[in-house]
PDB file of C-alpha atoms in Angstrom:
ATOM      1  CA  ALA A   2     -49.229  44.842 -13.505  1.00 78.00           C
ATOM      2  CA  TYR A   3     -49.336  48.598 -13.076  1.00 87.00           C
ATOM      3  CA  ARG A   4     -46.497  49.457 -15.457  1.00 88.00           C
ATOM      4  CA  LYS A   5     -47.494  50.208 -19.037  1.00 91.00           C
ATOM      5  CA  ILE A   6     -44.515  49.582 -21.258  1.00 89.00           C
ATOM      6  CA  ARG A   7     -44.638  51.052 -24.748  1.00 91.00           C
ATOM      7  CA  LEU A   8     -42.907  49.115 -27.467  1.00 89.00           C
ATOM      8  CA  ARG A   9     -42.062  50.335 -30.946  1.00 87.00           C
ATOM      9  CA  ALA A  10     -42.065  47.943 -33.897  1.00 87.00           C
ATOM     10  CA  GLU A  11     -38.629  48.345 -35.468  1.00 82.00           C
ATOM     11  CA  ASP A  12     -38.449  45.482 -37.944  1.00 82.00           C
ATOM     12  CA  VAL A  13     -40.591  42.665 -39.343  1.00 84.00           C
ATOM     13  CA  GLN A  14     -39.039  39.277 -40.047  1.00 82.00           C
ATOM     14  CA  GLY A  15     -41.604  36.904 -41.489  1.00 82.00           C
ATOM     15  CA  LYS A  16     -44.266  36.473 -38.812  1.00 83.00           C
ATOM     16  CA  ASN A  17     -42.121  38.045 -36.089  1.00 81.00           C
ATOM     17  CA  VAL A  18     -42.106  41.717 -35.208  1.00 83.00           C
ATOM     18  CA  LEU A  19     -38.948  42.956 -33.525  1.00 83.00           C
ATOM     19  CA  THR A  20     -39.803  45.659 -31.016  1.00 84.00           C
ATOM     20  CA  ASN A  21     -37.799  48.024 -28.878  1.00 85.00           C
ATOM     21  CA  PHE A  22     -38.559  49.886 -25.629  1.00 85.00           C
ATOM     22  CA  TRP A  23     -40.277  53.203 -26.342  1.00 89.00           C
ATOM     23  CA  GLY A  24     -41.334  54.462 -22.932  1.00 90.00           C
ATOM     24  CA  MET A  25     -43.011  53.473 -19.702  1.00 90.00           C
ATOM     25  CA  ASP A  26     -45.883  54.826 -17.664  1.00 92.00           C
ATOM     26  CA  PHE A  27     -47.901  53.958 -14.579  1.00 90.00           C
ATOM     27  CA  THR A  28     -51.565  53.051 -14.772  1.00 92.00           C
ATOM     28  CA  THR A  29     -53.810  55.836 -13.528  1.00 93.00           C
ATOM     29  CA  ASP A  30     -55.371  53.715 -10.789  1.00 93.00           C
ATOM     30  CA  LYS A  31     -51.959  52.808  -9.321  1.00 90.00           C
ATOM     31  CA  LEU A  32     -50.868  56.436  -9.301  1.00 91.00           C
ATOM     32  CA  ARG A  33     -54.114  57.557  -7.653  1.00 92.00           C
ATOM     33  CA  SER A  34     -53.886  54.813  -5.023  1.00 91.00           C
ATOM     34  CA  LEU A  35     -50.463  56.060  -3.905  1.00 90.00           C
ATOM     35  CA  VAL A  36     -51.480  59.671  -3.287  1.00 92.00           C
ATOM     36  CA  ARG A  37     -52.891  60.166   0.202  1.00 92.00           C
ATOM     37  CA  LYS A  38     -53.408  62.873   2.782  1.00 92.00           C
ATOM     38  CA  TRP A  39     -51.063  63.508   5.734  1.00 93.00           C
ATOM     39  CA  GLN A  40     -47.869  62.869   3.771  1.00 92.00           C
ATOM     40  CA  THR A  41     -45.633  64.834   1.416  1.00 92.00           C
ATOM     41  CA  LEU A  42     -45.442  63.919  -2.266  1.00 93.00           C
ATOM     42  CA  ILE A  43     -42.012  64.473  -3.813  1.00 93.00           C
ATOM     43  CA  GLU A  44     -41.443  64.380  -7.569  1.00 93.00           C
ATOM     44  CA  ALA A  45     -38.303  64.794  -9.638  1.00 92.00           C
ATOM     45  CA  HIS A  46     -37.450  64.486 -13.302  1.00 93.00           C
ATOM     46  CA  VAL A  47     -34.184  64.349 -15.164  1.00 93.00           C
ATOM     47  CA  ASP A  48     -32.935  64.153 -18.758  1.00 93.00           C
ATOM     48  CA  VAL A  49     -30.257  61.511 -19.243  1.00 92.00           C
ATOM     49  CA  LYS A  50     -28.326  59.872 -22.046  1.00 91.00           C
ATOM     50  CA  THR A  51     -27.585  56.138 -21.948  1.00 89.00           C
ATOM     51  CA  THR A  52     -24.316  54.614 -23.160  1.00 89.00           C
ATOM     52  CA  ASP A  53     -25.974  53.650 -26.464  1.00 86.00           C
ATOM     53  CA  ASN A  54     -27.049  57.279 -27.120  1.00 87.00           C
ATOM     54  CA  TYR A  55     -30.736  57.143 -26.184  1.00 88.00           C
ATOM     55  CA  ALA A  56     -31.915  60.429 -24.673  1.00 92.00           C
ATOM     56  CA  LEU A  57     -34.487  59.724 -21.946  1.00 91.00           C
ATOM     57  CA  ARG A  58     -36.552  61.769 -19.549  1.00 93.00           C
ATOM     58  CA  MET A  59     -37.181  59.918 -16.299  1.00 91.00           C
ATOM     59  CA  PHE A  60     -39.815  60.926 -13.755  1.00 93.00           C
ATOM     60  CA  CYS A  61     -39.616  59.776 -10.148  1.00 91.00           C
ATOM     61  CA  ILE A  62     -42.243  59.905  -7.416  1.00 92.00           C
ATOM     62  CA  ALA A  63     -41.872  59.336  -3.666  1.00 93.00           C
ATOM     63  CA  PHE A  64     -43.868  59.816  -0.487  1.00 94.00           C
ATOM     64  CA  THR A  65     -42.788  60.529   3.066  1.00 92.00           C
ATOM     65  CA  LYS A  66     -43.272  57.822   5.664  1.00 90.00           C
ATOM     66  CA  ARG A  67     -43.985  57.996   9.372  1.00 90.00           C
ATOM     67  CA  ARG A  68     -41.064  57.084  11.588  1.00 87.00           C
ATOM     68  CA  PRO A  69     -41.441  53.768  13.488  1.00 85.00           C
ATOM     69  CA  ASN A  70     -42.167  55.306  16.923  1.00 90.00           C
ATOM     70  CA  GLN A  71     -44.029  58.380  15.684  1.00 86.00           C
ATOM     71  CA  VAL A  72     -47.179  59.455  17.491  1.00 92.00           C
ATOM     72  CA  LYS A  73     -48.128  62.384  15.265  1.00 91.00           C
ATOM     73  CA  ARG A  74     -50.491  61.423  12.434  1.00 91.00           C
ATOM     74  CA  THR A  75     -48.850  63.551   9.749  1.00 91.00           C
ATOM     75  CA  CYS A  76     -45.405  63.172   8.229  1.00 88.00           C
ATOM     76  CA  TYR A  77     -44.692  66.351   6.317  1.00 92.00           C
ATOM     77  CA  ALA A  78     -41.159  67.098   5.169  1.00 90.00           C
ATOM     78  CA  GLN A  79     -39.742  70.622   5.310  1.00 92.00           C
ATOM     79  CA  SER A  80     -39.097  72.298   1.967  1.00 92.00           C
ATOM     80  CA  SER A  81     -35.323  72.205   2.577  1.00 93.00           C
ATOM     81  CA  GLN A  82     -35.564  68.429   3.107  1.00 92.00           C
ATOM     82  CA  ILE A  83     -37.668  68.100  -0.047  1.00 92.00           C
ATOM     83  CA  ARG A  84     -34.993  69.971  -2.019  1.00 93.00           C
ATOM     84  CA  GLN A  85     -32.272  67.697  -0.610  1.00 92.00           C
ATOM     85  CA  ILE A  86     -34.280  64.577  -1.449  1.00 92.00           C
ATOM     86  CA  ARG A  87     -34.990  65.836  -4.965  1.00 92.00           C
ATOM     87  CA  ARG A  88     -31.285  66.548  -5.507  1.00 93.00           C
ATOM     88  CA  LYS A  89     -30.433  63.019  -4.341  1.00 92.00           C
ATOM     89  CA  MET A  90     -33.130  61.530  -6.615  1.00 90.00           C
ATOM     90  CA  ARG A  91     -31.721  63.312  -9.675  1.00 92.00           C
ATOM     91  CA  GLU A  92     -28.181  62.275  -8.792  1.00 92.00           C
ATOM     92  CA  ILE A  93     -29.102  58.582  -8.467  1.00 91.00           C
ATOM     93  CA  MET A  94     -31.237  58.571 -11.639  1.00 89.00           C
ATOM     94  CA  VAL A  95     -28.398  60.161 -13.643  1.00 92.00           C
ATOM     95  CA  ASN A  96     -25.793  57.736 -12.240  1.00 92.00           C
ATOM     96  CA  GLN A  97     -27.947  54.676 -12.952  1.00 89.00           C
ATOM     97  CA  ALA A  98     -28.938  55.714 -16.478  1.00 89.00           C
ATOM     98  CA  THR A  99     -25.606  57.016 -17.762  1.00 90.00           C
ATOM     99  CA  SER A 100     -23.725  53.910 -16.623  1.00 90.00           C
ATOM    100  CA  CYS A 101     -25.631  51.394 -18.774  1.00 87.00           C
ATOM    101  CA  ASP A 102     -27.373  50.939 -22.113  1.00 87.00           C
ATOM    102  CA  LEU A 103     -31.133  50.984 -22.719  1.00 86.00           C
ATOM    103  CA  LYS A 104     -31.540  47.202 -22.434  1.00 84.00           C
ATOM    104  CA  ASP A 105     -29.923  47.113 -18.971  1.00 86.00           C
ATOM    105  CA  LEU A 106     -31.809  50.209 -17.849  1.00 87.00           C
ATOM    106  CA  VAL A 107     -35.170  48.628 -18.747  1.00 87.00           C
ATOM    107  CA  GLN A 108     -34.114  45.588 -16.696  1.00 87.00           C
ATOM    108  CA  LYS A 109     -33.656  47.966 -13.734  1.00 85.00           C
ATOM    109  CA  PHE A 110     -37.156  49.483 -14.098  1.00 84.00           C
ATOM    110  CA  ILE A 111     -39.038  46.232 -13.542  1.00 86.00           C
ATOM    111  CA  PRO A 112     -37.716  45.218 -10.072  1.00 87.00           C
ATOM    112  CA  GLU A 113     -37.581  48.943  -9.130  1.00 85.00           C
ATOM    113  CA  VAL A 114     -33.833  48.912  -8.395  1.00 88.00           C
ATOM    114  CA  ILE A 115     -33.529  52.693  -8.750  1.00 88.00           C
ATOM    115  CA  GLY A 116     -36.479  53.352  -6.409  1.00 88.00           C
ATOM    116  CA  LYS A 117     -34.990  51.122  -3.706  1.00 91.00           C
ATOM    117  CA  GLU A 118     -31.618  52.854  -4.016  1.00 90.00           C
ATOM    118  CA  ILE A 119     -33.245  56.293  -3.676  1.00 90.00           C
ATOM    119  CA  GLU A 120     -35.161  55.070  -0.615  1.00 90.00           C
ATOM    120  CA  LYS A 121     -31.932  53.835   0.997  1.00 90.00           C
ATOM    121  CA  ALA A 122     -29.924  56.956   0.138  1.00 90.00           C
ATOM    122  CA  THR A 123     -32.516  59.435   1.414  1.00 89.00           C
ATOM    123  CA  SER A 124     -33.415  57.591   4.635  1.00 89.00           C
ATOM    124  CA  SER A 125     -30.997  59.851   6.554  1.00 90.00           C
ATOM    125  CA  ILE A 126     -32.829  62.978   5.319  1.00 91.00           C
ATOM    126  CA  PHE A 127     -36.412  61.709   5.698  1.00 90.00           C
ATOM    127  CA  PRO A 128     -37.822  58.151   5.523  1.00 90.00           C
ATOM    128  CA  LEU A 129     -39.591  57.541   2.201  1.00 90.00           C
ATOM    129  CA  GLN A 130     -42.045  54.948   0.929  1.00 90.00           C
ATOM    130  CA  ASN A 131     -43.499  54.057  -2.485  1.00 91.00           C
ATOM    131  CA  VAL A 132     -40.490  55.351  -4.408  1.00 90.00           C
ATOM    132  CA  PHE A 133     -41.008  54.604  -8.101  1.00 90.00           C
ATOM    133  CA  ILE A 134     -39.750  55.599 -11.511  1.00 90.00           C
ATOM    134  CA  ARG A 135     -43.281  56.427 -12.610  1.00 89.00           C
ATOM    135  CA  LYS A 136     -42.622  57.444 -16.198  1.00 91.00           C
ATOM    136  CA  VAL A 137     -39.934  57.212 -18.846  1.00 91.00           C
ATOM    137  CA  LYS A 138     -40.047  59.079 -22.147  1.00 92.00           C
ATOM    138  CA  ILE A 139     -37.662  58.535 -25.020  1.00 91.00           C
ATOM    139  CA  LEU A 140     -36.706  61.963 -26.323  1.00 91.00           C
ATOM    140  CA  LYS A 141     -34.191  60.952 -28.966  1.00 89.00           C
ATOM    141  CA  ALA A 142     -33.141  57.567 -30.295  1.00 85.00           C
ATOM    142  CA  PRO A 143     -30.010  56.831 -32.318  1.00 83.00           C
ATOM    143  CA  LYS A 144     -30.265  55.927 -35.993  1.00 83.00           C
ATOM    144  CA  PHE A 145     -31.924  52.518 -36.510  1.00 74.00           C
ATOM    145  CA  ASP A 146     -29.366  49.710 -36.417  1.00 71.00           C
ATOM    146  CA  LEU A 147     -30.561  46.167 -37.106  1.00 72.00           C
ATOM    147  CA  GLY A 148     -27.457  44.680 -35.481  1.00 73.00           C
ATOM    148  CA  LYS A 149     -28.217  46.410 -32.172  1.00 71.00           C
ATOM    149  CA  LEU A 150     -31.856  45.305 -32.356  1.00 73.00           C
ATOM    150  CA  MET A 151     -30.840  41.693 -32.979  1.00 75.00           C
ATOM    151  CA  GLU A 152     -28.581  41.951 -29.911  1.00 73.00           C
ATOM    152  CA  VAL A 153     -31.647  42.810 -27.804  1.00 71.00           C
ATOM    153  CA  HIS A 154     -33.620  39.928 -29.329  1.00 73.00           C
ATOM    154  CA  GLY A 155     -30.637  37.562 -29.307  1.00 72.00           C
ATOM    155  CA  ASP A 156     -31.978  35.215 -26.629  1.00 64.00           C
ATOM    156  CA  TYR A 157     -35.250  34.743 -28.534  1.00 62.00           C
ATOM    157  CA  LYS A 158     -36.086  31.356 -30.031  1.00 62.00           C
ATOM    158  CA  GLU A 159     -39.344  30.311 -31.592  1.00 62.00           C
ATOM    159  CA  ASP A 160     -41.683  28.241 -29.421  1.00 63.00           C
ATOM    160  CA  VAL A 161     -42.424  25.170 -31.487  1.00 63.00           C
ATOM    161  CA  GLY A 162     -44.069  22.111 -29.969  1.00 67.00           C
ATOM    162  CA  VAL A 163     -43.136  18.513 -30.708  1.00 75.00           C
ATOM    163  CA  LYS A 164     -45.527  16.620 -32.956  1.00 77.00           C
ATOM    164  CA  VAL A 165     -47.186  13.674 -31.221  1.00 75.00           C
ATOM    165  CA  ASP A 166     -48.082  10.504 -33.122  1.00 77.00           C
ATOM    166  CA  ARG A 167     -51.751   9.654 -32.688  1.00 73.00           C
ATOM    167  CA  PRO A 168     -53.307   6.268 -33.404  1.00 72.00           C
ATOM    168  CA  ALA A 169     -55.486   6.162 -36.520  1.00 67.00           C
ATOM    169  CA  GLU A 170     -58.736   5.657 -34.579  1.00 69.00           C
ATOM    170  CA  ASP A 171     -59.391   7.691 -31.454  1.00 62.00           C
ATOM    171  CA  VAL A 172     -62.361   5.730 -30.086  1.00 56.00           C
ATOM    172  CA  PRO A 173     -63.281   6.008 -26.373  1.00 57.00           C
ATOM    173  CA  LEU A 174     -63.319   2.732 -24.431  1.00 58.00           C
ATOM    174  CA  GLU A 175     -66.668   0.931 -23.971  1.00 60.00           C
ATOM    175  CA  GLY A 176     -66.319   0.472 -20.187  1.00 58.00           C
ATOM    176  CA  GLU A 177     -65.934   4.181 -19.456  1.00 59.00           C
ATOM    177  CA  GLN A 178     -69.356   5.664 -20.077  1.00 61.00           C
ATOM    178  CA  GLU A 179     -70.134   9.061 -18.671  1.00 62.00           C
ATOM    179  CA  ILE A 180     -73.357   9.350 -16.686  1.00 66.00           C
ATOM    180  CA  VAL A 181     -74.943  12.721 -17.277  1.00 68.00           C
ATOM    181  CA  GLY A 182     -76.659  14.442 -14.360  1.00 67.00           C
ATOM    182  CA  ALA A 183     -75.306  12.095 -11.662  1.00 57.00           C
TER     183      ALA A 183
END
């Protein structure tokens, strides 16, 4: 549970508040636990527009990984490799975000689909580990539309339990006496 997802209350219907995604961030402790010595940290950010006209800024973070049979303790990438990796990161983030709407994009953040794709695509340049979309900011949202919001909350139904009939007298049985301190 290291992703902090910000929600924005868009509409109130009785006792229910309809919210919408308003950004994502990593907890500080998770971010600090990833950063270590003897490896290269690579960051990239990109401004994208989803199909439903949300303007987002996505931040990605990745770390180099030692090759399986490597003896050397460090795994530093050359600056040309870092530039190549960063270019690939931006390309993948743009492709993923521009091809879907906000609801589908948020579904991609949770299982870290984009991070895994970046890891796979850049493995030929330099092996990476801990590739995450670490932050998402919403720069511009389209005009509020209740219909769109209801689409997001369409699968929601109220959790209501079934009423159970109880006998008039709830008296414990005589034979079952609890012995205290036994």
